[in-house]
């Protein structure tokens, strides 16, 4: 069983973040549980290595104590995601956070067209972050501008897609697996892939499965993590 000293010295915790939880909520839950269970100091250090949207599930790496210094190097590692893209429609947020704002034809989309389109998204690519994201522009986060209805110019940025495969075709849905670099927006990938298919697309399901060698199969939900701690 872990002790208070173990968490203060530093632990890397693999958490399977539930749907609708923010990354901040998950970290706060762990912080509350650990401080209560082990009577840790008020300034106990804890943080996560890479945000997951509330509508995504999967691997959230949480570092405690002195291991919070490892967060930048963990964040820099390649990430693997699985999920579902819905073709034939778009949303302003590129996912299910907002309602469909446009619809498009899908009858022309074939497995052959999908296979021919994938190479456009491999290697280093230019990608624009979603307008509903936490990136700051003019002192405000982009989602704040978006919710106000303000028009903002979003600059594209370089990102790298190491692997991109379609694992199921059941139009209008496509299941996928992606391995990518830090800073990649899978919502933007879904939107851009829909455009490249001469249609539209948005992300309906997203799960982060790996960060570097860390795998969600070894992760615990926040509730399961609390249950396996030493009793008071």
PDB file of C-alpha atoms in Angstrom, residues 33-228:
ATOM      1  CA  UNK A  33      -9.259  12.029  -1.839  1.00  0.00           C
ATOM      2  CA  UNK A  34      -5.495  11.936  -1.244  1.00  0.00           C
ATOM      3  CA  UNK A  35      -5.450  14.933   1.090  1.00  0.00           C
ATOM      4  CA  UNK A  36      -8.336  13.544   3.128  1.00  0.00           C
ATOM      5  CA  UNK A  37      -6.993   9.972   3.256  1.00  0.00           C
ATOM      6  CA  UNK A  38      -3.360  10.827   4.040  1.00  0.00           C
ATOM      7  CA  UNK A  39      -3.695  14.218   5.756  1.00  0.00           C
ATOM      8  CA  UNK A  40      -1.397  15.758   3.129  1.00  0.00           C
ATOM      9  CA  UNK A  41      -0.293  19.412   3.383  1.00  0.00           C
ATOM     10  CA  UNK A  42      -2.447  22.179   1.899  1.00  0.00           C
ATOM     11  CA  UNK A  43       0.115  22.894  -0.844  1.00  0.00           C
ATOM     12  CA  UNK A  44       0.338  19.248  -1.957  1.00  0.00           C
ATOM     13  CA  UNK A  45       1.385  19.250  -5.635  1.00  0.00           C
ATOM     14  CA  UNK A  46      -0.699  17.385  -8.201  1.00  0.00           C
ATOM     15  CA  UNK A  47      -1.338  17.959 -11.920  1.00  0.00           C
ATOM     16  CA  UNK A  48      -2.163  16.213 -15.193  1.00  0.00           C
ATOM     17  CA  UNK A  49      -0.028  15.675 -18.287  1.00  0.00           C
ATOM     18  CA  UNK A  50      -2.382  16.669 -21.106  1.00  0.00           C
ATOM     19  CA  UNK A  51      -5.998  17.817 -21.097  1.00  0.00           C
ATOM     20  CA  UNK A  52      -8.868  15.616 -22.257  1.00  0.00           C
ATOM     21  CA  UNK A  53     -12.128  17.290 -23.286  1.00  0.00           C
ATOM     22  CA  UNK A  54     -15.210  16.483 -21.163  1.00  0.00           C
ATOM     23  CA  UNK A  55     -16.724  14.589 -24.125  1.00  0.00           C
ATOM     24  CA  UNK A  56     -13.629  12.364 -24.361  1.00  0.00           C
ATOM     25  CA  UNK A  57     -12.755   9.406 -22.163  1.00  0.00           C
ATOM     26  CA  UNK A  58      -9.548   7.560 -21.503  1.00  0.00           C
ATOM     27  CA  UNK A  59      -6.020   8.003 -20.310  1.00  0.00           C
ATOM     28  CA  UNK A  60      -5.296  10.988 -18.087  1.00  0.00           C
ATOM     29  CA  UNK A  61      -1.837  10.851 -16.513  1.00  0.00           C
ATOM     30  CA  UNK A  62      -1.748  12.516 -13.106  1.00  0.00           C
ATOM     31  CA  UNK A  63       1.561  13.295 -11.388  1.00  0.00           C
ATOM     32  CA  UNK A  64       1.938  13.971  -7.671  1.00  0.00           C
ATOM     33  CA  UNK A  65       4.583  15.562  -5.472  1.00  0.00           C
ATOM     34  CA  UNK A  66       8.049  15.889  -6.977  1.00  0.00           C
ATOM     35  CA  UNK A  67       6.925  13.982 -10.076  1.00  0.00           C
ATOM     36  CA  UNK A  68       4.951  17.043 -11.234  1.00  0.00           C
ATOM     37  CA  UNK A  69       8.323  18.061 -12.721  1.00  0.00           C
ATOM     38  CA  UNK A  70       7.938  15.155 -15.158  1.00  0.00           C
ATOM     39  CA  UNK A  71       4.739  16.582 -16.696  1.00  0.00           C
ATOM     40  CA  UNK A  72       6.422  18.396 -19.642  1.00  0.00           C
ATOM     41  CA  UNK A  73       8.324  15.291 -20.755  1.00  0.00           C
ATOM     42  CA  UNK A  74       5.218  13.099 -20.482  1.00  0.00           C
ATOM     43  CA  UNK A  75       3.134  15.642 -22.435  1.00  0.00           C
ATOM     44  CA  UNK A  76       5.715  15.618 -25.232  1.00  0.00           C
ATOM     45  CA  UNK A  77       5.230  11.906 -25.957  1.00  0.00           C
ATOM     46  CA  UNK A  78       3.121  10.545 -28.816  1.00  0.00           C
ATOM     47  CA  UNK A  79      -0.551   9.876 -28.067  1.00  0.00           C
ATOM     48  CA  UNK A  80      -2.941   7.248 -29.379  1.00  0.00           C
ATOM     49  CA  UNK A  81      -6.676   7.808 -29.745  1.00  0.00           C
ATOM     50  CA  UNK A  82      -9.626   5.787 -30.976  1.00  0.00           C
ATOM     51  CA  UNK A  83     -13.027   7.180 -31.820  1.00  0.00           C
ATOM     52  CA  UNK A  84     -15.817   7.768 -34.301  1.00  0.00           C
ATOM     53  CA  UNK A  85     -16.298  10.397 -37.001  1.00  0.00           C
ATOM     54  CA  UNK A  86     -19.813  11.113 -38.281  1.00  0.00           C
ATOM     55  CA  UNK A  87     -19.731  12.091 -41.957  1.00  0.00           C
ATOM     56  CA  UNK A  88     -22.285  14.214 -43.793  1.00  0.00           C
ATOM     57  CA  UNK A  89     -22.565  16.971 -41.202  1.00  0.00           C
ATOM     58  CA  UNK A  90     -20.528  19.585 -39.332  1.00  0.00           C
ATOM     59  CA  UNK A  91     -20.827  21.326 -35.988  1.00  0.00           C
ATOM     60  CA  UNK A  92     -19.183  24.607 -34.872  1.00  0.00           C
ATOM     61  CA  UNK A  93     -17.224  22.793 -32.143  1.00  0.00           C
ATOM     62  CA  UNK A  94     -16.266  19.906 -34.478  1.00  0.00           C
ATOM     63  CA  UNK A  95     -17.831  17.501 -31.953  1.00  0.00           C
ATOM     64  CA  UNK A  96     -21.156  16.895 -30.150  1.00  0.00           C
ATOM     65  CA  UNK A  97     -20.793  19.894 -27.822  1.00  0.00           C
ATOM     66  CA  UNK A  98     -22.726  22.003 -30.350  1.00  0.00           C
ATOM     67  CA  UNK A  99     -25.612  21.239 -32.715  1.00  0.00           C
ATOM     68  CA  UNK A 100     -25.226  20.342 -36.404  1.00  0.00           C
ATOM     69  CA  UNK A 101     -24.983  23.536 -38.467  1.00  0.00           C
ATOM     70  CA  UNK A 102     -24.709  22.065 -41.987  1.00  0.00           C
ATOM     71  CA  UNK A 103     -25.329  18.773 -43.798  1.00  0.00           C
ATOM     72  CA  UNK A 104     -23.618  17.265 -46.858  1.00  0.00           C
ATOM     73  CA  UNK A 105     -23.928  14.342 -49.248  1.00  0.00           C
ATOM     74  CA  UNK A 106     -22.257  11.023 -48.386  1.00  0.00           C
ATOM     75  CA  UNK A 107     -23.481   8.788 -51.237  1.00  0.00           C
ATOM     76  CA  UNK A 108     -20.210   9.290 -53.129  1.00  0.00           C
ATOM     77  CA  UNK A 109     -18.023   8.160 -50.213  1.00  0.00           C
ATOM     78  CA  UNK A 110     -16.618   4.675 -50.789  1.00  0.00           C
ATOM     79  CA  UNK A 111     -13.977   2.587 -48.996  1.00  0.00           C
ATOM     80  CA  UNK A 112     -11.705   3.334 -51.961  1.00  0.00           C
ATOM     81  CA  UNK A 113     -12.125   7.130 -51.580  1.00  0.00           C
ATOM     82  CA  UNK A 114     -11.505   6.864 -47.838  1.00  0.00           C
ATOM     83  CA  UNK A 115      -8.321   4.828 -48.396  1.00  0.00           C
ATOM     84  CA  UNK A 116      -7.092   7.298 -51.045  1.00  0.00           C
ATOM     85  CA  UNK A 117      -7.732  10.268 -48.728  1.00  0.00           C
ATOM     86  CA  UNK A 118      -5.919   8.988 -45.631  1.00  0.00           C
ATOM     87  CA  UNK A 119      -2.355   9.677 -46.920  1.00  0.00           C
ATOM     88  CA  UNK A 120      -3.135  13.438 -46.979  1.00  0.00           C
ATOM     89  CA  UNK A 121      -3.260  13.274 -43.202  1.00  0.00           C
ATOM     90  CA  UNK A 122      -0.062  11.342 -42.532  1.00  0.00           C
ATOM     91  CA  UNK A 123       3.229  12.957 -41.537  1.00  0.00           C
ATOM     92  CA  UNK A 124       3.588  16.653 -40.700  1.00  0.00           C
ATOM     93  CA  UNK A 125       0.395  18.555 -41.485  1.00  0.00           C
ATOM     94  CA  UNK A 126      -1.012  22.059 -40.981  1.00  0.00           C
ATOM     95  CA  UNK A 127      -3.983  22.070 -38.653  1.00  0.00           C
ATOM     96  CA  UNK A 128      -6.254  24.824 -37.347  1.00  0.00           C
ATOM     97  CA  UNK A 129      -7.430  24.321 -33.759  1.00  0.00           C
ATOM     98  CA  UNK A 130     -11.212  24.325 -33.231  1.00  0.00           C
ATOM     99  CA  UNK A 131     -12.757  27.692 -32.407  1.00  0.00           C
ATOM    100  CA  UNK A 132     -14.199  25.927 -29.331  1.00  0.00           C
ATOM    101  CA  UNK A 133     -10.820  25.308 -27.679  1.00  0.00           C
ATOM    102  CA  UNK A 134      -8.871  26.616 -24.698  1.00  0.00           C
ATOM    103  CA  UNK A 135      -6.152  28.348 -26.737  1.00  0.00           C
ATOM    104  CA  UNK A 136      -5.832  32.026 -25.850  1.00  0.00           C
ATOM    105  CA  UNK A 137      -6.307  34.810 -28.399  1.00  0.00           C
ATOM    106  CA  UNK A 138      -6.289  38.497 -27.416  1.00  0.00           C
ATOM    107  CA  UNK A 139      -6.324  37.570 -23.735  1.00  0.00           C
ATOM    108  CA  UNK A 140      -9.376  35.299 -23.984  1.00  0.00           C
ATOM    109  CA  UNK A 141      -9.788  31.614 -24.632  1.00  0.00           C
ATOM    110  CA  UNK A 142     -11.110  30.783 -28.102  1.00  0.00           C
ATOM    111  CA  UNK A 143     -14.254  29.149 -26.721  1.00  0.00           C
ATOM    112  CA  UNK A 144     -15.068  32.422 -24.925  1.00  0.00           C
ATOM    113  CA  UNK A 145     -14.848  34.308 -28.237  1.00  0.00           C
ATOM    114  CA  UNK A 146     -16.978  31.590 -29.883  1.00  0.00           C
ATOM    115  CA  UNK A 147     -19.709  31.712 -27.248  1.00  0.00           C
ATOM    116  CA  UNK A 148     -19.864  35.503 -27.619  1.00  0.00           C
ATOM    117  CA  UNK A 149     -20.271  35.102 -31.379  1.00  0.00           C
ATOM    118  CA  UNK A 150     -17.020  36.988 -32.048  1.00  0.00           C
ATOM    119  CA  UNK A 151     -15.107  36.329 -35.252  1.00  0.00           C
ATOM    120  CA  UNK A 152     -11.461  35.431 -34.596  1.00  0.00           C
ATOM    121  CA  UNK A 153      -8.691  34.541 -36.997  1.00  0.00           C
ATOM    122  CA  UNK A 154      -7.168  31.215 -35.962  1.00  0.00           C
ATOM    123  CA  UNK A 155      -3.661  30.498 -37.177  1.00  0.00           C
ATOM    124  CA  UNK A 156      -2.798  26.998 -38.339  1.00  0.00           C
ATOM    125  CA  UNK A 157      -0.026  25.105 -36.602  1.00  0.00           C
ATOM    126  CA  UNK A 158       2.196  22.165 -37.468  1.00  0.00           C
ATOM    127  CA  UNK A 159       1.357  18.768 -36.024  1.00  0.00           C
ATOM    128  CA  UNK A 160       2.400  15.225 -36.897  1.00  0.00           C
ATOM    129  CA  UNK A 161       0.168  12.224 -37.551  1.00  0.00           C
ATOM    130  CA  UNK A 162       2.249   9.053 -37.240  1.00  0.00           C
ATOM    131  CA  UNK A 163      -0.562   6.566 -37.882  1.00  0.00           C
ATOM    132  CA  UNK A 164      -4.144   7.008 -39.072  1.00  0.00           C
ATOM    133  CA  UNK A 165      -6.327   4.014 -39.825  1.00  0.00           C
ATOM    134  CA  UNK A 166     -10.034   3.509 -40.330  1.00  0.00           C
ATOM    135  CA  UNK A 167     -11.124   0.451 -38.348  1.00  0.00           C
ATOM    136  CA  UNK A 168     -14.830   0.374 -39.250  1.00  0.00           C
ATOM    137  CA  UNK A 169     -16.901   1.830 -42.085  1.00  0.00           C
ATOM    138  CA  UNK A 170     -20.642   2.012 -41.405  1.00  0.00           C
ATOM    139  CA  UNK A 171     -21.666   5.245 -43.112  1.00  0.00           C
ATOM    140  CA  UNK A 172     -22.237   7.844 -41.935  1.00  0.00           C
ATOM    141  CA  UNK A 173     -19.895   6.583 -39.184  1.00  0.00           C
ATOM    142  CA  UNK A 174     -16.186   5.844 -39.421  1.00  0.00           C
ATOM    143  CA  UNK A 175     -14.251   4.358 -36.508  1.00  0.00           C
ATOM    144  CA  UNK A 176     -10.565   5.235 -36.406  1.00  0.00           C
ATOM    145  CA  UNK A 177      -7.265   4.879 -34.596  1.00  0.00           C
ATOM    146  CA  UNK A 178      -4.730   7.722 -34.624  1.00  0.00           C
ATOM    147  CA  UNK A 179      -1.207   8.082 -33.246  1.00  0.00           C
ATOM    148  CA  UNK A 180      -0.129  11.721 -33.192  1.00  0.00           C
ATOM    149  CA  UNK A 181       2.177  14.317 -31.697  1.00  0.00           C
ATOM    150  CA  UNK A 182       1.499  16.704 -28.848  1.00  0.00           C
ATOM    151  CA  UNK A 183      -0.899  19.509 -29.769  1.00  0.00           C
ATOM    152  CA  UNK A 184      -2.974  17.560 -32.289  1.00  0.00           C
ATOM    153  CA  UNK A 185      -6.714  18.262 -32.220  1.00  0.00           C
ATOM    154  CA  UNK A 186      -8.625  15.121 -33.152  1.00  0.00           C
ATOM    155  CA  UNK A 187     -11.772  17.264 -33.536  1.00  0.00           C
ATOM    156  CA  UNK A 188      -9.983  19.263 -36.242  1.00  0.00           C
ATOM    157  CA  UNK A 189      -8.815  16.039 -37.873  1.00  0.00           C
ATOM    158  CA  UNK A 190     -12.433  14.833 -38.028  1.00  0.00           C
ATOM    159  CA  UNK A 191     -13.587  18.123 -39.553  1.00  0.00           C
ATOM    160  CA  UNK A 192     -10.736  18.255 -42.074  1.00  0.00           C
ATOM    161  CA  UNK A 193     -11.149  14.599 -43.052  1.00  0.00           C
ATOM    162  CA  UNK A 194     -14.830  15.220 -43.792  1.00  0.00           C
ATOM    163  CA  UNK A 195     -13.909  18.172 -46.029  1.00  0.00           C
ATOM    164  CA  UNK A 196     -11.263  16.110 -47.843  1.00  0.00           C
ATOM    165  CA  UNK A 197     -13.975  13.544 -48.633  1.00  0.00           C
ATOM    166  CA  UNK A 198     -16.010  16.362 -50.276  1.00  0.00           C
ATOM    167  CA  UNK A 199     -18.485  16.147 -47.419  1.00  0.00           C
ATOM    168  CA  UNK A 200     -18.521  17.181 -43.749  1.00  0.00           C
ATOM    169  CA  UNK A 201     -17.473  15.467 -40.563  1.00  0.00           C
ATOM    170  CA  UNK A 202     -17.506  15.834 -36.808  1.00  0.00           C
ATOM    171  CA  UNK A 203     -16.220  13.810 -33.866  1.00  0.00           C
ATOM    172  CA  UNK A 204     -18.856  11.819 -31.970  1.00  0.00           C
ATOM    173  CA  UNK A 205     -16.669   9.559 -29.807  1.00  0.00           C
ATOM    174  CA  UNK A 206     -13.094   9.987 -28.586  1.00  0.00           C
ATOM    175  CA  UNK A 207     -10.974   7.865 -26.274  1.00  0.00           C
ATOM    176  CA  UNK A 208      -7.279   8.361 -25.477  1.00  0.00           C
ATOM    177  CA  UNK A 209      -5.698   4.938 -25.212  1.00  0.00           C
ATOM    178  CA  UNK A 210      -1.968   5.653 -24.873  1.00  0.00           C
ATOM    179  CA  UNK A 211       0.574   8.345 -24.028  1.00  0.00           C
ATOM    180  CA  UNK A 212       4.051   7.049 -24.871  1.00  0.00           C
ATOM    181  CA  UNK A 213       4.283   3.617 -23.228  1.00  0.00           C
ATOM    182  CA  UNK A 214       1.479   4.354 -20.749  1.00  0.00           C
ATOM    183  CA  UNK A 215      -1.738   2.477 -21.604  1.00  0.00           C
ATOM    184  CA  UNK A 216      -5.298   3.110 -20.441  1.00  0.00           C
ATOM    185  CA  UNK A 217      -5.690  -0.641 -19.864  1.00  0.00           C
ATOM    186  CA  UNK A 218      -3.618  -0.064 -16.718  1.00  0.00           C
ATOM    187  CA  UNK A 219      -5.733   2.934 -15.654  1.00  0.00           C
ATOM    188  CA  UNK A 220      -8.379   3.287 -12.941  1.00  0.00           C
ATOM    189  CA  UNK A 221     -11.470   5.462 -12.841  1.00  0.00           C
ATOM    190  CA  UNK A 222     -11.343   8.128 -10.088  1.00  0.00           C
ATOM    191  CA  UNK A 223     -13.815   6.053  -8.048  1.00  0.00           C
ATOM    192  CA  UNK A 224     -11.794   2.848  -8.444  1.00  0.00           C
ATOM    193  CA  UNK A 225      -8.632   4.740  -7.494  1.00  0.00           C
ATOM    194  CA  UNK A 226     -10.300   5.931  -4.271  1.00  0.00           C
ATOM    195  CA  UNK A 227     -11.461   2.414  -3.412  1.00  0.00           C
ATOM    196  CA  UNK A 228      -7.999   0.870  -3.748  1.00  0.00           C
TER     197      UNK A 228
END
